[in-house]
Coordinates of C-alpha atoms in Angstrom, one line a residue:
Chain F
X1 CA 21.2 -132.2 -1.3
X2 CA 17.7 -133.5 0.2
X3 CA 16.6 -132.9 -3.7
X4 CA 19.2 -135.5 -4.8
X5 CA 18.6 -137.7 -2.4
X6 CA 15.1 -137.9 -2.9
X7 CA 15.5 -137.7 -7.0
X8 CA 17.8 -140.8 -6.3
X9 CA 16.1 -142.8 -4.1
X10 CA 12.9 -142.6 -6.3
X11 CA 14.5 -143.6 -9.4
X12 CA 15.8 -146.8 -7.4
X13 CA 13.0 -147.5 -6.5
X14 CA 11.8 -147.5 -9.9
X15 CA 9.2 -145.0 -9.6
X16 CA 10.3 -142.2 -11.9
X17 CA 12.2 -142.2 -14.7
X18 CA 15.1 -139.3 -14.8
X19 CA 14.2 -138.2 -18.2
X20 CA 10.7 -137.3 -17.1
X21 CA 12.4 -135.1 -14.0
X22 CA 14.4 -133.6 -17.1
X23 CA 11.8 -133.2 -18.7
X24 CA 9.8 -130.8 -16.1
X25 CA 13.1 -128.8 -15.9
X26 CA 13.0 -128.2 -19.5
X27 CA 9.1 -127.3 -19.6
X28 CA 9.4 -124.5 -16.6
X29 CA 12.5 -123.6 -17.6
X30 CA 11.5 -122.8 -21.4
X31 CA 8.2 -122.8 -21.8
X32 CA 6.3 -122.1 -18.7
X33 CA 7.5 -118.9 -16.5
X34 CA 6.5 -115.3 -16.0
X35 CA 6.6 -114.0 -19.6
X36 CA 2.8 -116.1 -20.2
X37 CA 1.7 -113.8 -17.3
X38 CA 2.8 -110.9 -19.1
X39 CA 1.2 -111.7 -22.1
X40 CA -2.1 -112.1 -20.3
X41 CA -1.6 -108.9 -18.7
X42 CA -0.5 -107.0 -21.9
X43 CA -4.0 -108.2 -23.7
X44 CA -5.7 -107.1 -21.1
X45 CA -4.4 -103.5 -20.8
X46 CA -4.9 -103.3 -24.7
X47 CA -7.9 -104.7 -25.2
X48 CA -11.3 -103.6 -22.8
X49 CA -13.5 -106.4 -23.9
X50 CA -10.4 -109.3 -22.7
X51 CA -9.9 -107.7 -19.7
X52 CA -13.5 -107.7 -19.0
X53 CA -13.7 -112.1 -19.6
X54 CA -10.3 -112.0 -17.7
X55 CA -12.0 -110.4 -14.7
X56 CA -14.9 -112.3 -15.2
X57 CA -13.1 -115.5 -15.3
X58 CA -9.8 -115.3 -15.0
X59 CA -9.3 -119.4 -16.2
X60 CA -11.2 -119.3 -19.6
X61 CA -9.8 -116.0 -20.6
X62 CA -6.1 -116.7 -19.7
X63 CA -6.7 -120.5 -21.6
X64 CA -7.4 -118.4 -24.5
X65 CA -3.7 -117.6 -24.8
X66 CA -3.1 -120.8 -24.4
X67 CA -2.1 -121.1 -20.5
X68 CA -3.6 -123.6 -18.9
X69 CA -3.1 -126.6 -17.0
X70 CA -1.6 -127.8 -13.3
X71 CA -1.6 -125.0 -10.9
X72 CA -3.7 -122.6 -13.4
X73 CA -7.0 -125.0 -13.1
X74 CA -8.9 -122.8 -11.2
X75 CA -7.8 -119.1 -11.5
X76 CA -8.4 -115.8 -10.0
X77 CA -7.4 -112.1 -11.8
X78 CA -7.9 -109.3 -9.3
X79 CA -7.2 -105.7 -10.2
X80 CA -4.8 -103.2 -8.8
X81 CA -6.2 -99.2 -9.4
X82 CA -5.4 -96.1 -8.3
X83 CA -7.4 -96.8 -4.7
X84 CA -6.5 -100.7 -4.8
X85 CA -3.3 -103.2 -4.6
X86 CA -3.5 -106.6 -4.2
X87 CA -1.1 -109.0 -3.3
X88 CA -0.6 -113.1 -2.9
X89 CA 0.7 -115.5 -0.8
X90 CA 0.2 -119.0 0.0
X91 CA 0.2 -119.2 4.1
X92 CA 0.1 -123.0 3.8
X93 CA 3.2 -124.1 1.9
X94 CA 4.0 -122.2 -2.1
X95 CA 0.8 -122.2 -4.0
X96 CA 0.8 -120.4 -7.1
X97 CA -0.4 -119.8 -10.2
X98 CA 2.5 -122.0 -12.4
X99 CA 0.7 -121.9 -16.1
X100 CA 1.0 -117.9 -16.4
X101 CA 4.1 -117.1 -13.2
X102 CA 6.1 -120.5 -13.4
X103 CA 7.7 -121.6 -10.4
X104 CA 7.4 -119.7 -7.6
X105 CA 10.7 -117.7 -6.4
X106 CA 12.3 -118.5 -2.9
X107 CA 11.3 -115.9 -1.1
X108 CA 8.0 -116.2 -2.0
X109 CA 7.9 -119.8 -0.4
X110 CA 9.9 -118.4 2.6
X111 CA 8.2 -119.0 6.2
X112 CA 9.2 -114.7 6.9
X113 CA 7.2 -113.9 3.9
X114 CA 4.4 -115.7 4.2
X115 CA 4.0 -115.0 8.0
X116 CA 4.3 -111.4 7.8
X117 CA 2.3 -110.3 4.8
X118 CA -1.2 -111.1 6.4
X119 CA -0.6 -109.1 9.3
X120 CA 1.4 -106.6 7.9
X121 CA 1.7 -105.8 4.1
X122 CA 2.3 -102.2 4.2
X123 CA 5.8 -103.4 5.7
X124 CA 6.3 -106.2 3.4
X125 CA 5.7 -103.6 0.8
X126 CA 7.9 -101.3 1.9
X127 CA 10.9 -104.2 2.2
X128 CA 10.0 -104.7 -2.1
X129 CA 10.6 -100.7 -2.1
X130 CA 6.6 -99.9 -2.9
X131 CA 5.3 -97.4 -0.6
X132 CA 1.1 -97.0 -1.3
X133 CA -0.3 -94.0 0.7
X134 CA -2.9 -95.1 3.4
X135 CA -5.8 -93.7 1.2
X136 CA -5.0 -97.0 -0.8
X137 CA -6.8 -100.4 -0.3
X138 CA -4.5 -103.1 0.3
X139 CA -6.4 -106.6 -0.2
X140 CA -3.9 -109.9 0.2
X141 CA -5.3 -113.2 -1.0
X142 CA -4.2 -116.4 1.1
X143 CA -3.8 -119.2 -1.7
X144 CA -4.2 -121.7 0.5
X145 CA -7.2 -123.9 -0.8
X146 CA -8.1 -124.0 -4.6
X147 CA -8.2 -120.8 -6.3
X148 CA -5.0 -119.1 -7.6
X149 CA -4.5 -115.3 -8.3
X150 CA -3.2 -113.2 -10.6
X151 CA -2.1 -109.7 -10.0
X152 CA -3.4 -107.6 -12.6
X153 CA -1.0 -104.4 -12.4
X154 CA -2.0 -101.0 -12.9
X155 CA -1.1 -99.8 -16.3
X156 CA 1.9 -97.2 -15.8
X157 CA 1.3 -93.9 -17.4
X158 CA 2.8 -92.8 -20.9
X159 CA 2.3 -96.4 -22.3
X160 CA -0.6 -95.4 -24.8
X161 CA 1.2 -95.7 -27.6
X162 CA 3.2 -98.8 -26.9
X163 CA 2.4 -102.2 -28.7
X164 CA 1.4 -105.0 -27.1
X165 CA 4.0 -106.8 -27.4
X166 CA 6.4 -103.5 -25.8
X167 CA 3.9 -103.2 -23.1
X168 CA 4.4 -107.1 -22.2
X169 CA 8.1 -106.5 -21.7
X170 CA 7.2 -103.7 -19.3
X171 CA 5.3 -106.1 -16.8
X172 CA 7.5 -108.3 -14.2
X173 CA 6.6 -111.3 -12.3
X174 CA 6.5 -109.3 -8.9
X175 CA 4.4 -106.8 -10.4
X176 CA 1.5 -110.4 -11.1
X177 CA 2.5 -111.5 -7.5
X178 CA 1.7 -107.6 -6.4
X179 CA 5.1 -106.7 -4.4
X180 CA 6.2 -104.5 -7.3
X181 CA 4.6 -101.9 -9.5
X182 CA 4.9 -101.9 -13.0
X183 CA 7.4 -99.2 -14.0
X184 CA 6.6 -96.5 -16.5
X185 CA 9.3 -97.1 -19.5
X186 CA 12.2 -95.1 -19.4
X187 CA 12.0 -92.3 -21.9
Chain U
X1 CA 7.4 -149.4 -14.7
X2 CA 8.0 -146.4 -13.1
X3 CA 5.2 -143.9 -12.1
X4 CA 6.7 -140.7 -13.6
X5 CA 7.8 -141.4 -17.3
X6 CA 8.9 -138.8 -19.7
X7 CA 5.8 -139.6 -22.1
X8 CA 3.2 -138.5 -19.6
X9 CA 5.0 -135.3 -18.0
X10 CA 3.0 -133.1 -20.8
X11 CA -0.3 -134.5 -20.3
X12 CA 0.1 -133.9 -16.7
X13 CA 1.4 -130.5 -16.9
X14 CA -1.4 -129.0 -19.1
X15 CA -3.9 -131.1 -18.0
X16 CA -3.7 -130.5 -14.3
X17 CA -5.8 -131.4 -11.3
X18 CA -8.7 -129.5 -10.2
X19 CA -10.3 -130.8 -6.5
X20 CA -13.8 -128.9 -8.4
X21 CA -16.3 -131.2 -8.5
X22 CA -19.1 -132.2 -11.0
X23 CA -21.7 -132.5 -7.8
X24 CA -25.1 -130.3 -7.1
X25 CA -24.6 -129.2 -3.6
X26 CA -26.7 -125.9 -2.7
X27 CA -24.7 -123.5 -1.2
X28 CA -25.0 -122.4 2.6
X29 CA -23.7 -118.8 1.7
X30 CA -24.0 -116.3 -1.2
X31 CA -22.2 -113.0 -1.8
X32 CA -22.7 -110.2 0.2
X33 CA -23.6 -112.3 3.6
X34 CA -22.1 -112.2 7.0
X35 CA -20.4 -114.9 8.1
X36 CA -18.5 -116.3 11.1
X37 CA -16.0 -118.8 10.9
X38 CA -15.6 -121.5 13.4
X39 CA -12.6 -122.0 16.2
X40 CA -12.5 -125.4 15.8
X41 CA -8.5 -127.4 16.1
X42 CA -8.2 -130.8 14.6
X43 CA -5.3 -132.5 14.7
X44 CA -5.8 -134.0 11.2
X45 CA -5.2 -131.4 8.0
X46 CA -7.5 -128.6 7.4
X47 CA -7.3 -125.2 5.3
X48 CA -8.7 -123.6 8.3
X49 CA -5.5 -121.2 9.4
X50 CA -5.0 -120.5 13.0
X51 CA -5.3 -116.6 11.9
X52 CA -8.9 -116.6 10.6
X53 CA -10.5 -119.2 13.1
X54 CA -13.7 -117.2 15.3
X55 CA -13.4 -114.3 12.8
X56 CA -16.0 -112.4 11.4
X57 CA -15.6 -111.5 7.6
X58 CA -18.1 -110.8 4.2
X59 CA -18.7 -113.1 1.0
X60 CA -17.2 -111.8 -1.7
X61 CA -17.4 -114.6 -4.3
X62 CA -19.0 -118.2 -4.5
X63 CA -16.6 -120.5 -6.7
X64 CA -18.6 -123.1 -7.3
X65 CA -17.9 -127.1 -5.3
X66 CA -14.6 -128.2 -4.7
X67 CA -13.6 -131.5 -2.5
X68 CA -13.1 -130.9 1.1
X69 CA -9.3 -131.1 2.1
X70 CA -10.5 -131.7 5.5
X71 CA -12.4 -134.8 4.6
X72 CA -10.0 -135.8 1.4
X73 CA -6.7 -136.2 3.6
X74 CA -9.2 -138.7 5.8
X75 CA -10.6 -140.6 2.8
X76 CA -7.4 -140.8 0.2
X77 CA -10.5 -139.5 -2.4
X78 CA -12.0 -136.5 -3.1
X79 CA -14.8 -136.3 -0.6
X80 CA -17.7 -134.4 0.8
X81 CA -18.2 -132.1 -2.1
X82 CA -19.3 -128.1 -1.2
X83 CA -18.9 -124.4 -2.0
X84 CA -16.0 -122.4 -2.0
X85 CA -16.2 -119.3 -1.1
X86 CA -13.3 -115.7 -1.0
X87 CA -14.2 -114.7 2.5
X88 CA -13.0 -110.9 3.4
X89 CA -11.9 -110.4 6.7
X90 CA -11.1 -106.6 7.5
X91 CA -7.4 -106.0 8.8
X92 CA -8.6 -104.9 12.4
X93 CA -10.6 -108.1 12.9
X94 CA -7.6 -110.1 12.3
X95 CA -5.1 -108.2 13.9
X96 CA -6.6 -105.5 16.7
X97 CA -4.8 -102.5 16.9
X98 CA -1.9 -103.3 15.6
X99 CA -3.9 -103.8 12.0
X100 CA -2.3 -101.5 8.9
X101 CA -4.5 -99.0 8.0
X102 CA -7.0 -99.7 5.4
X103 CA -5.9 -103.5 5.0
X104 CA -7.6 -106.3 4.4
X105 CA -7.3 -110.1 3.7
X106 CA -9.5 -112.6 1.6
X107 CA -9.1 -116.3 1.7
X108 CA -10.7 -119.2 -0.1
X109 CA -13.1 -120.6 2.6
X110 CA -15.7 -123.9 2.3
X111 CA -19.3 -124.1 3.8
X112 CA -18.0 -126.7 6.6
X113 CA -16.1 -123.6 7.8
X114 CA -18.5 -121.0 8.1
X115 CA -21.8 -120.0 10.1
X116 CA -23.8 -116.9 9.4
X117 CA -23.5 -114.0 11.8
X118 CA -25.0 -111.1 12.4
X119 CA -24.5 -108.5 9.7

């Protein structure tokens, strides 16, 4: 309803035109989301020598798939492993990484989730369903300036023989934000 | 004229809008040092949360100069140019006892932040 009102009052005004509004609907609702993500993180668990630029910097190598742009400008890929998981949130509002995750989900802008995870991410964890013995690292990155991160997920086991392609469909946008794992494939 | 028009929504979307800027500004801090943020509470914007002000954390990574919000939301321009760095801050200095186990937290942080400390 506030949405509406504002969409409403700004195109009195003048000062946007509705198509362009339907326009960014149709972008992140088509073009821009989650499965880019997953396609960066599929490249990287096939091929060493991406994963190393991607790590390296994680906004030239992800641009060379062709993700780029507002809320990707300046990006950050860190690594879950066996003795490290990392997770993101923005304490300061809803930043996010929007070229490779889209728009970010509404829990993830939620004043609960973004208060508790710093102090606590074991128990946010735990709410997702991912329980990490204490032998593993957990680091969470606070968005809240100009960097944006990417989860890369640990590569389940049993996947060596899947394409790239298969192993994209594997990976889900909680797994990038670091509140899931990435599930081995059913057999 | 409106603002917003359908023609420009592309540009905008894939060109974005870094706050990096195109300034040499030697850094206070590299990776690896001590640092100390400060306690300080304006009542004007900042990227300074309540939760890491008078903390002690590590350098992990130098990103190169970004405007400073702090200064930016003053000016209505990109302003005072210097370093960003990811600042780890170990879950117990944060959080005391009541820290998770082997938890930690990393936040972008700017020089006008951070002092050295002790390491």
């Amino acid at each position: 309803m506030r949405v509406k009102a504002l969409e409403t009052l700004l195109s009195e005004k003048g000062l946007v035109d509705s198509s362009a509004i339907d326009t960014v609907i149709e972008l992140y609702e088509t073009k821009i989301g989650p499965r880019n993500g997953a396609a960066v993180v599929a490249r990287a668990w096939s091929d060493p020598d991406y994963k190393a630029r991607l790590l390296e910097n994680g906004t030239k190598a992800i641009a060379e798939l062709g993700f780029e742009g507002v809320q990707g400008e300046d990006m950050m890929v860190v690594e879950n492993t066996d003795s490290v998981h990392n997770v993101v949130v923005c304490t300061l509002c809803s930043c996010y990484p929007w070229p490779t995750l889209g728009l970010p989900p509404v829990w993830y802008k939620s004043a609960p989730y973004r208060s508790k995870v710093v102090r606590d991410p074991r128990g946010v964890l735990s709410e997702f369903g991912v329980e990490l013995p204490d032998s593993v690292e957990i680091r969470v990155w606070d968005s809240n300036a100009e960097l944006r991160y990417l989860v890369l997920p640990n590569r389940p086991a049993g996947t060596d023989d899947l394409s790239e392609a298969e192993l994209a469909e594997l990976v889900t946008r909680d797994s990038m934000i670091g509140t899931a794992l990435v599930a081995a494939p059913a057999s | 004229m409106p603002l917003l028009t359908r023609d420009i929504v592309g540009g905008l979307v894939a060109g974005g809008a870094s706050c990096r800027m195109d300034a040499e500004v030697a850094p206070k801090f590299k990776a690896g040092d001590k640092v100390a943020t400060l306690n300080i509470n304006p009542a004007s914007h900042t990227r300074l949360p309540r939760y890491v002000r008078g903390k002690h954390g590590t350098i992990t990574h130098d990103h190169g100069v970004f405007a400073f919000p702090d200064s930016s939301a003053e000016s209505g321009t990109h302003s005072d140019p210097q370093h960003v760095y990811s600042v780890r801050f170990e879950g117990e200095e944060l959080w005391g006892k009541d820290a998770n186990a082997n938890a930690c937290l990393y936040i972008d942080m700017f020089d006008s932040y951070l002092e050295a400390a002790e390491s």
